[in-house]
Amino acid sequence: EELILTLTGVTDVAGNEITSTEEQFTYFEISEPQLGDIIINEIFADPTPEVGLPDTEWLELHNTSENAFDISLLEFYNTTTLNPIESYVLPSEAGTSALQTFGETASASSFSALSNSGDSLTLVYNGTVIDRVVYEDDWYSDAVKADGGWSLERINPTALCSSSQNWIASNSVLGGTPGIQNSVNDETPDTEAPNITSASLINETLIFLQADAAGS
């Protein structure tokens, strides 16, 4: 919410009155994220050889909800390594990356390297997994782009699916799209029902279901 703070009639100890001043500011009511509210939207694990983006690794986070979140309250794990994130309010429909010239950024105090061949990335809030992506280099679906300089982009940010079917190499001439909508963005709803291929009883309250790729 955009608000205006107005100062008028304030005097110093000598009786000098301040010039009427207006300052615009944004007020955010911080919410607690639920599953899928904040997603890993783009992964730049292999920055070399450079195509058009700086030679640095980064992730883009995307807020899919109508709420605002302080991402410092999230636990970000690279495999099992915790990477604390500095305080930053992620408003609705906004993204953040590690490149200031491409938009608002937030840093991790110790950002462990992203493996080029694949890695497990997890966002956790208050013990609950908000998003997890376990990527591999064949997700690029392009041998040249998999060699470096191109990001992996999530295709549909509204789909909870985080597997290979929802990721592909960027189509941007820069090699990635930090701070803006993904070049491969497609929010077409998934209307195809899953095809269950097997079911097994794990215990008295848990059933494991497996579906083929069409239902991913």
PDB file of C-alpha atoms in Angstrom:
ATOM      1  CA  GLU A   1       0.000   0.000   0.000  1.00  0.00           C
ATOM      2  CA  GLU A   2       1.411   3.392  -1.048  1.00  0.00           C
ATOM      3  CA  LEU A   3       1.090   5.995   1.746  1.00  0.00           C
ATOM      4  CA  ILE A   4       2.200   9.610   2.250  1.00  0.00           C
ATOM      5  CA  LEU A   5       3.691  10.954   5.495  1.00  0.00           C
ATOM      6  CA  THR A   6       3.200  14.731   5.867  1.00  0.00           C
ATOM      7  CA  LEU A   7       5.266  16.861   8.279  1.00  0.00           C
ATOM      8  CA  THR A   8       4.103  20.399   9.003  1.00  0.00           C
ATOM      9  CA  GLY A   9       4.280  22.923  11.852  1.00  0.00           C
ATOM     10  CA  VAL A  10       7.297  21.236  13.503  1.00  0.00           C
ATOM     11  CA  THR A  11       9.755  23.699  15.079  1.00  0.00           C
ATOM     12  CA  ASP A  12      13.270  23.403  16.420  1.00  0.00           C
ATOM     13  CA  VAL A  13      14.460  24.717  19.813  1.00  0.00           C
ATOM     14  CA  ALA A  14      14.953  28.196  18.271  1.00  0.00           C
ATOM     15  CA  GLY A  15      11.353  28.317  17.055  1.00  0.00           C
ATOM     16  CA  ASN A  16      12.163  27.841  13.371  1.00  0.00           C
ATOM     17  CA  GLU A  17       9.322  26.018  11.638  1.00  0.00           C
ATOM     18  CA  ILE A  18      10.060  23.185   9.256  1.00  0.00           C
ATOM     19  CA  THR A  19       9.061  23.549   5.632  1.00  0.00           C
ATOM     20  CA  SER A  20       6.015  21.411   4.970  1.00  0.00           C
ATOM     21  CA  THR A  21       7.367  18.075   3.769  1.00  0.00           C
ATOM     22  CA  GLU A  22       5.752  15.011   2.216  1.00  0.00           C
ATOM     23  CA  GLU A  23       7.425  11.612   1.986  1.00  0.00           C
ATOM     24  CA  GLN A  24       5.924   8.691   0.095  1.00  0.00           C
ATOM     25  CA  PHE A  25       6.481   5.192   1.477  1.00  0.00           C
ATOM     26  CA  THR A  26       5.191   1.689   0.972  1.00  0.00           C
ATOM     27  CA  TYR A  27       3.558  -0.214   3.830  1.00  0.00           C
ATOM     28  CA  PHE A  28       3.631  -4.005   3.761  1.00  0.00           C
ATOM     29  CA  GLU A  29       1.705  -6.300   6.070  1.00  0.00           C
ATOM     30  CA  ILE A  30       3.991  -9.311   6.386  1.00  0.00           C
ATOM     31  CA  SER A  31       2.267 -12.683   5.949  1.00  0.00           C
ATOM     32  CA  GLU A  32       3.307 -16.268   6.584  1.00  0.00           C
ATOM     33  CA  PRO A  33       4.008 -18.152   3.329  1.00  0.00           C
ATOM     34  CA  GLN A  34       2.230 -21.392   2.505  1.00  0.00           C
ATOM     35  CA  LEU A  35       3.173 -24.124   0.019  1.00  0.00           C
ATOM     36  CA  GLY A  36       3.717 -22.562  -3.412  1.00  0.00           C
ATOM     37  CA  ASP A  37       3.443 -18.909  -2.253  1.00  0.00           C
ATOM     38  CA  ILE A  38       7.151 -18.358  -2.934  1.00  0.00           C
ATOM     39  CA  ILE A  39       8.818 -20.425  -5.635  1.00  0.00           C
ATOM     40  CA  ILE A  40      12.269 -20.857  -7.108  1.00  0.00           C
ATOM     41  CA  ASN A  41      11.546 -19.417 -10.543  1.00  0.00           C
ATOM     42  CA  GLU A  42      14.931 -19.353 -12.270  1.00  0.00           C
ATOM     43  CA  ILE A  43      18.318 -20.996 -11.668  1.00  0.00           C
ATOM     44  CA  PHE A  44      21.622 -19.700 -13.012  1.00  0.00           C
ATOM     45  CA  ALA A  45      24.024 -22.435 -11.937  1.00  0.00           C
ATOM     46  CA  ASP A  46      26.615 -22.278 -14.735  1.00  0.00           C
ATOM     47  CA  PRO A  47      27.466 -18.665 -15.719  1.00  0.00           C
ATOM     48  CA  THR A  48      30.409 -19.492 -18.009  1.00  0.00           C
ATOM     49  CA  PRO A  49      30.929 -19.023 -20.841  1.00  0.00           C
ATOM     50  CA  GLU A  50      29.142 -15.676 -20.570  1.00  0.00           C
ATOM     51  CA  VAL A  51      26.301 -15.047 -23.029  1.00  0.00           C
ATOM     52  CA  GLY A  52      24.912 -11.738 -21.784  1.00  0.00           C
ATOM     53  CA  LEU A  53      24.665 -11.946 -18.000  1.00  0.00           C
ATOM     54  CA  PRO A  54      27.378 -11.307 -15.373  1.00  0.00           C
ATOM     55  CA  ASP A  55      29.618 -14.180 -14.359  1.00  0.00           C
ATOM     56  CA  THR A  56      27.874 -14.976 -11.068  1.00  0.00           C
ATOM     57  CA  GLU A  57      25.504 -17.660  -9.843  1.00  0.00           C
ATOM     58  CA  TRP A  58      22.008 -16.685  -8.695  1.00  0.00           C
ATOM     59  CA  LEU A  59      18.448 -17.800  -8.056  1.00  0.00           C
ATOM     60  CA  GLU A  60      15.264 -15.869  -8.765  1.00  0.00           C
ATOM     61  CA  LEU A  61      12.425 -16.110  -6.246  1.00  0.00           C
ATOM     62  CA  HIS A  62       8.868 -15.363  -7.325  1.00  0.00           C
ATOM     63  CA  ASN A  63       5.905 -14.451  -5.124  1.00  0.00           C
ATOM     64  CA  THR A  64       2.844 -16.119  -6.648  1.00  0.00           C
ATOM     65  CA  SER A  65       0.428 -14.877  -3.975  1.00  0.00           C
ATOM     66  CA  GLU A  66      -1.326 -11.589  -3.158  1.00  0.00           C
ATOM     67  CA  ASN A  67       0.631 -11.203   0.093  1.00  0.00           C
ATOM     68  CA  ALA A  68       4.030  -9.809   1.060  1.00  0.00           C
ATOM     69  CA  PHE A  69       6.734 -11.867   2.791  1.00  0.00           C
ATOM     70  CA  ASP A  70      10.027 -11.206   4.556  1.00  0.00           C
ATOM     71  CA  ILE A  71      12.257 -13.772   2.871  1.00  0.00           C
ATOM     72  CA  SER A  72      14.814 -13.619   5.705  1.00  0.00           C
ATOM     73  CA  LEU A  73      12.303 -15.782   7.621  1.00  0.00           C
ATOM     74  CA  LEU A  74      12.811 -18.542   5.055  1.00  0.00           C
ATOM     75  CA  GLU A  75      15.425 -21.250   5.387  1.00  0.00           C
ATOM     76  CA  PHE A  76      17.123 -21.804   2.031  1.00  0.00           C
ATOM     77  CA  TYR A  77      18.984 -25.100   1.695  1.00  0.00           C
ATOM     78  CA  ASN A  78      21.367 -26.102  -1.060  1.00  0.00           C
ATOM     79  CA  THR A  79      21.182 -29.874  -0.552  1.00  0.00           C
ATOM     80  CA  THR A  80      21.754 -29.873   3.233  1.00  0.00           C
ATOM     81  CA  THR A  81      23.656 -26.569   3.541  1.00  0.00           C
ATOM     82  CA  LEU A  82      21.666 -23.707   5.094  1.00  0.00           C
ATOM     83  CA  ASN A  83      22.165 -20.365   3.311  1.00  0.00           C
ATOM     84  CA  PRO A  84      20.723 -17.535   5.491  1.00  0.00           C
ATOM     85  CA  ILE A  85      19.066 -14.752   3.444  1.00  0.00           C
ATOM     86  CA  GLU A  86      19.189 -11.087   4.457  1.00  0.00           C
ATOM     87  CA  SER A  87      15.968  -9.266   5.314  1.00  0.00           C
ATOM     88  CA  TYR A  88      14.015  -8.267   2.203  1.00  0.00           C
ATOM     89  CA  VAL A  89      10.287  -7.793   1.742  1.00  0.00           C
ATOM     90  CA  LEU A  90       9.110  -9.680  -1.336  1.00  0.00           C
ATOM     91  CA  PRO A  91       5.844  -8.015  -2.398  1.00  0.00           C
ATOM     92  CA  SER A  92       3.108  -9.633  -4.442  1.00  0.00           C
ATOM     93  CA  GLU A  93       4.021 -10.410  -8.080  1.00  0.00           C
ATOM     94  CA  ALA A  94       7.663  -9.420  -7.608  1.00  0.00           C
ATOM     95  CA  GLY A  95      10.936 -11.218  -8.094  1.00  0.00           C
ATOM     96  CA  THR A  96      14.439 -10.932  -6.671  1.00  0.00           C
ATOM     97  CA  SER A  97      17.804 -12.004  -8.025  1.00  0.00           C
ATOM     98  CA  ALA A  98      21.460 -11.559  -7.180  1.00  0.00           C
ATOM     99  CA  LEU A  99      22.115  -8.923  -9.881  1.00  0.00           C
ATOM    100  CA  GLN A 100      21.305  -5.384  -8.742  1.00  0.00           C
ATOM    101  CA  THR A 101      21.281  -3.933 -12.261  1.00  0.00           C
ATOM    102  CA  PHE A 102      18.484  -6.345 -13.159  1.00  0.00           C
ATOM    103  CA  GLY A 103      16.190  -5.465 -10.249  1.00  0.00           C
ATOM    104  CA  GLU A 104      15.819  -5.674  -6.488  1.00  0.00           C
ATOM    105  CA  THR A 105      18.167  -8.138  -4.829  1.00  0.00           C
ATOM    106  CA  ALA A 106      18.724  -9.956  -1.551  1.00  0.00           C
ATOM    107  CA  SER A 107      21.964 -11.618  -0.544  1.00  0.00           C
ATOM    108  CA  ALA A 108      22.688 -14.830   1.305  1.00  0.00           C
ATOM    109  CA  SER A 109      25.399 -14.481   3.942  1.00  0.00           C
ATOM    110  CA  SER A 110      26.984 -17.702   2.663  1.00  0.00           C
ATOM    111  CA  PHE A 111      25.730 -18.715  -0.767  1.00  0.00           C
ATOM    112  CA  SER A 112      26.994 -22.235  -1.436  1.00  0.00           C
ATOM    113  CA  ALA A 113      27.871 -22.985  -5.049  1.00  0.00           C
ATOM    114  CA  LEU A 114      25.175 -24.334  -7.357  1.00  0.00           C
ATOM    115  CA  SER A 115      26.314 -27.529  -9.015  1.00  0.00           C
ATOM    116  CA  ASN A 116      26.339 -27.327 -12.821  1.00  0.00           C
ATOM    117  CA  SER A 117      25.236 -30.939 -13.209  1.00  0.00           C
ATOM    118  CA  GLY A 118      22.365 -30.727 -10.730  1.00  0.00           C
ATOM    119  CA  ASP A 119      21.428 -29.827  -7.188  1.00  0.00           C
ATOM    120  CA  SER A 120      18.657 -29.921  -4.594  1.00  0.00           C
ATOM    121  CA  LEU A 121      17.285 -26.495  -3.609  1.00  0.00           C
ATOM    122  CA  THR A 122      14.710 -26.108  -0.855  1.00  0.00           C
ATOM    123  CA  LEU A 123      12.796 -23.208   0.709  1.00  0.00           C
ATOM    124  CA  VAL A 124      11.470 -23.895   4.220  1.00  0.00           C
ATOM    125  CA  TYR A 125       9.294 -21.752   6.482  1.00  0.00           C
ATOM    126  CA  ASN A 126       8.694 -22.703  10.093  1.00  0.00           C
ATOM    127  CA  GLY A 127       9.504 -26.339   9.371  1.00  0.00           C
ATOM    128  CA  THR A 128       7.269 -26.559   6.280  1.00  0.00           C
ATOM    129  CA  VAL A 129       8.663 -26.950   2.754  1.00  0.00           C
ATOM    130  CA  ILE A 130       7.433 -24.020   0.617  1.00  0.00           C
ATOM    131  CA  ASP A 131       9.184 -25.121  -2.587  1.00  0.00           C
ATOM    132  CA  ARG A 132      11.787 -27.686  -3.598  1.00  0.00           C
ATOM    133  CA  VAL A 133      13.563 -28.085  -6.937  1.00  0.00           C
ATOM    134  CA  VAL A 134      15.920 -30.983  -7.607  1.00  0.00           C
ATOM    135  CA  TYR A 135      17.314 -30.026 -11.001  1.00  0.00           C
ATOM    136  CA  GLU A 136      19.644 -31.847 -13.386  1.00  0.00           C
ATOM    137  CA  ASP A 137      21.577 -30.569 -16.389  1.00  0.00           C
ATOM    138  CA  ASP A 138      19.393 -32.494 -18.844  1.00  0.00           C
ATOM    139  CA  TRP A 139      16.514 -30.184 -17.831  1.00  0.00           C
ATOM    140  CA  TYR A 140      17.914 -27.628 -20.295  1.00  0.00           C
ATOM    141  CA  SER A 141      16.806 -29.885 -23.175  1.00  0.00           C
ATOM    142  CA  ASP A 142      19.626 -28.236 -25.128  1.00  0.00           C
ATOM    143  CA  ALA A 143      23.204 -29.530 -25.026  1.00  0.00           C
ATOM    144  CA  VAL A 144      24.717 -26.170 -26.039  1.00  0.00           C
ATOM    145  CA  LYS A 145      22.857 -24.178 -23.368  1.00  0.00           C
ATOM    146  CA  ALA A 146      23.617 -26.829 -20.757  1.00  0.00           C
ATOM    147  CA  ASP A 147      27.313 -26.083 -21.291  1.00  0.00           C
ATOM    148  CA  GLY A 148      26.980 -22.695 -19.568  1.00  0.00           C
ATOM    149  CA  GLY A 149      25.784 -19.094 -19.833  1.00  0.00           C
ATOM    150  CA  TRP A 150      22.062 -19.927 -19.814  1.00  0.00           C
ATOM    151  CA  SER A 151      19.596 -20.167 -16.966  1.00  0.00           C
ATOM    152  CA  LEU A 152      16.956 -22.766 -16.238  1.00  0.00           C
ATOM    153  CA  GLU A 153      13.491 -21.163 -16.211  1.00  0.00           C
ATOM    154  CA  ARG A 154      10.278 -22.437 -14.675  1.00  0.00           C
ATOM    155  CA  ILE A 155       7.601 -22.662 -17.374  1.00  0.00           C
ATOM    156  CA  ASN A 156       4.414 -22.362 -15.315  1.00  0.00           C
ATOM    157  CA  PRO A 157       4.843 -20.518 -11.978  1.00  0.00           C
ATOM    158  CA  THR A 158       1.278 -21.352 -10.912  1.00  0.00           C
ATOM    159  CA  ALA A 159       1.770 -25.131 -11.192  1.00  0.00           C
ATOM    160  CA  LEU A 160       3.033 -26.921  -8.091  1.00  0.00           C
ATOM    161  CA  CYS A 161       4.964 -29.326 -10.321  1.00  0.00           C
ATOM    162  CA  SER A 162       8.704 -28.751  -9.773  1.00  0.00           C
ATOM    163  CA  SER A 163       9.959 -31.605 -11.966  1.00  0.00           C
ATOM    164  CA  SER A 164      11.701 -31.516 -15.340  1.00  0.00           C
ATOM    165  CA  GLN A 165       8.425 -31.114 -17.276  1.00  0.00           C
ATOM    166  CA  ASN A 166       8.066 -27.591 -15.849  1.00  0.00           C
ATOM    167  CA  TRP A 167      11.629 -26.380 -16.548  1.00  0.00           C
ATOM    168  CA  ILE A 168      13.674 -25.605 -19.660  1.00  0.00           C
ATOM    169  CA  ALA A 169      16.590 -23.441 -20.787  1.00  0.00           C
ATOM    170  CA  SER A 170      15.906 -19.726 -21.181  1.00  0.00           C
ATOM    171  CA  ASN A 171      15.084 -18.344 -24.631  1.00  0.00           C
ATOM    172  CA  SER A 172      16.357 -14.856 -23.780  1.00  0.00           C
ATOM    173  CA  VAL A 173      19.193 -13.476 -25.898  1.00  0.00           C
ATOM    174  CA  LEU A 174      20.923 -12.553 -22.619  1.00  0.00           C
ATOM    175  CA  GLY A 175      20.826 -16.151 -21.441  1.00  0.00           C
ATOM    176  CA  GLY A 176      18.299 -15.506 -18.673  1.00  0.00           C
ATOM    177  CA  THR A 177      15.585 -13.173 -17.415  1.00  0.00           C
ATOM    178  CA  PRO A 178      16.425 -12.037 -13.852  1.00  0.00           C
ATOM    179  CA  GLY A 179      13.909  -9.525 -12.509  1.00  0.00           C
ATOM    180  CA  ILE A 180      11.416  -9.907 -15.363  1.00  0.00           C
ATOM    181  CA  GLN A 181       8.932 -12.516 -16.562  1.00  0.00           C
ATOM    182  CA  ASN A 182      10.542 -15.744 -17.728  1.00  0.00           C
ATOM    183  CA  SER A 183      10.993 -16.023 -21.489  1.00  0.00           C
ATOM    184  CA  VAL A 184       9.327 -19.450 -21.470  1.00  0.00           C
ATOM    185  CA  ASN A 185       6.431 -18.408 -19.206  1.00  0.00           C
ATOM    186  CA  ASP A 186       3.218 -20.324 -19.923  1.00  0.00           C
ATOM    187  CA  GLU A 187       0.464 -20.239 -17.295  1.00  0.00           C
ATOM    188  CA  THR A 188      -1.965 -22.428 -19.241  1.00  0.00           C
ATOM    189  CA  PRO A 189      -3.827 -24.529 -16.638  1.00  0.00           C
ATOM    190  CA  ASP A 190      -3.058 -28.244 -16.529  1.00  0.00           C
ATOM    191  CA  THR A 191      -6.411 -29.891 -17.272  1.00  0.00           C
ATOM    192  CA  GLU A 192      -5.056 -33.394 -17.914  1.00  0.00           C
ATOM    193  CA  ALA A 193      -5.837 -35.831 -15.114  1.00  0.00           C
ATOM    194  CA  PRO A 194      -2.947 -37.939 -13.789  1.00  0.00           C
ATOM    195  CA  ASN A 195      -2.643 -41.544 -14.936  1.00  0.00           C
ATOM    196  CA  ILE A 196      -1.977 -43.672 -11.879  1.00  0.00           C
ATOM    197  CA  THR A 197       0.428 -46.486 -12.736  1.00  0.00           C
ATOM    198  CA  SER A 198       0.878 -48.046  -9.307  1.00  0.00           C
ATOM    199  CA  ALA A 199      -0.230 -47.779  -5.684  1.00  0.00           C
ATOM    200  CA  SER A 200       1.315 -49.244  -2.565  1.00  0.00           C
ATOM    201  CA  LEU A 201       0.457 -49.114   1.121  1.00  0.00           C
ATOM    202  CA  ILE A 202       3.292 -47.594   3.164  1.00  0.00           C
ATOM    203  CA  ASN A 203       1.565 -47.866   6.551  1.00  0.00           C
ATOM    204  CA  GLU A 204      -1.912 -47.600   8.062  1.00  0.00           C
ATOM    205  CA  THR A 205      -2.260 -43.908   7.121  1.00  0.00           C
ATOM    206  CA  LEU A 206       0.034 -43.461   4.091  1.00  0.00           C
ATOM    207  CA  ILE A 207      -0.424 -44.598   0.475  1.00  0.00           C
ATOM    208  CA  PHE A 208       2.232 -44.092  -2.201  1.00  0.00           C
ATOM    209  CA  LEU A 209       0.815 -43.325  -5.665  1.00  0.00           C
ATOM    210  CA  GLN A 210       2.904 -43.196  -8.836  1.00  0.00           C
ATOM    211  CA  ALA A 211       1.770 -41.538 -12.091  1.00  0.00           C
ATOM    212  CA  ASP A 212       3.261 -41.482 -15.571  1.00  0.00           C
ATOM    213  CA  ALA A 213       4.770 -38.330 -17.164  1.00  0.00           C
ATOM    214  CA  ALA A 214       1.434 -37.185 -18.544  1.00  0.00           C
ATOM    215  CA  GLY A 215       0.254 -36.480 -15.029  1.00  0.00           C
ATOM    216  CA  SER A 216       3.363 -34.688 -13.768  1.00  0.00           C
TER     217      SER A 216
END
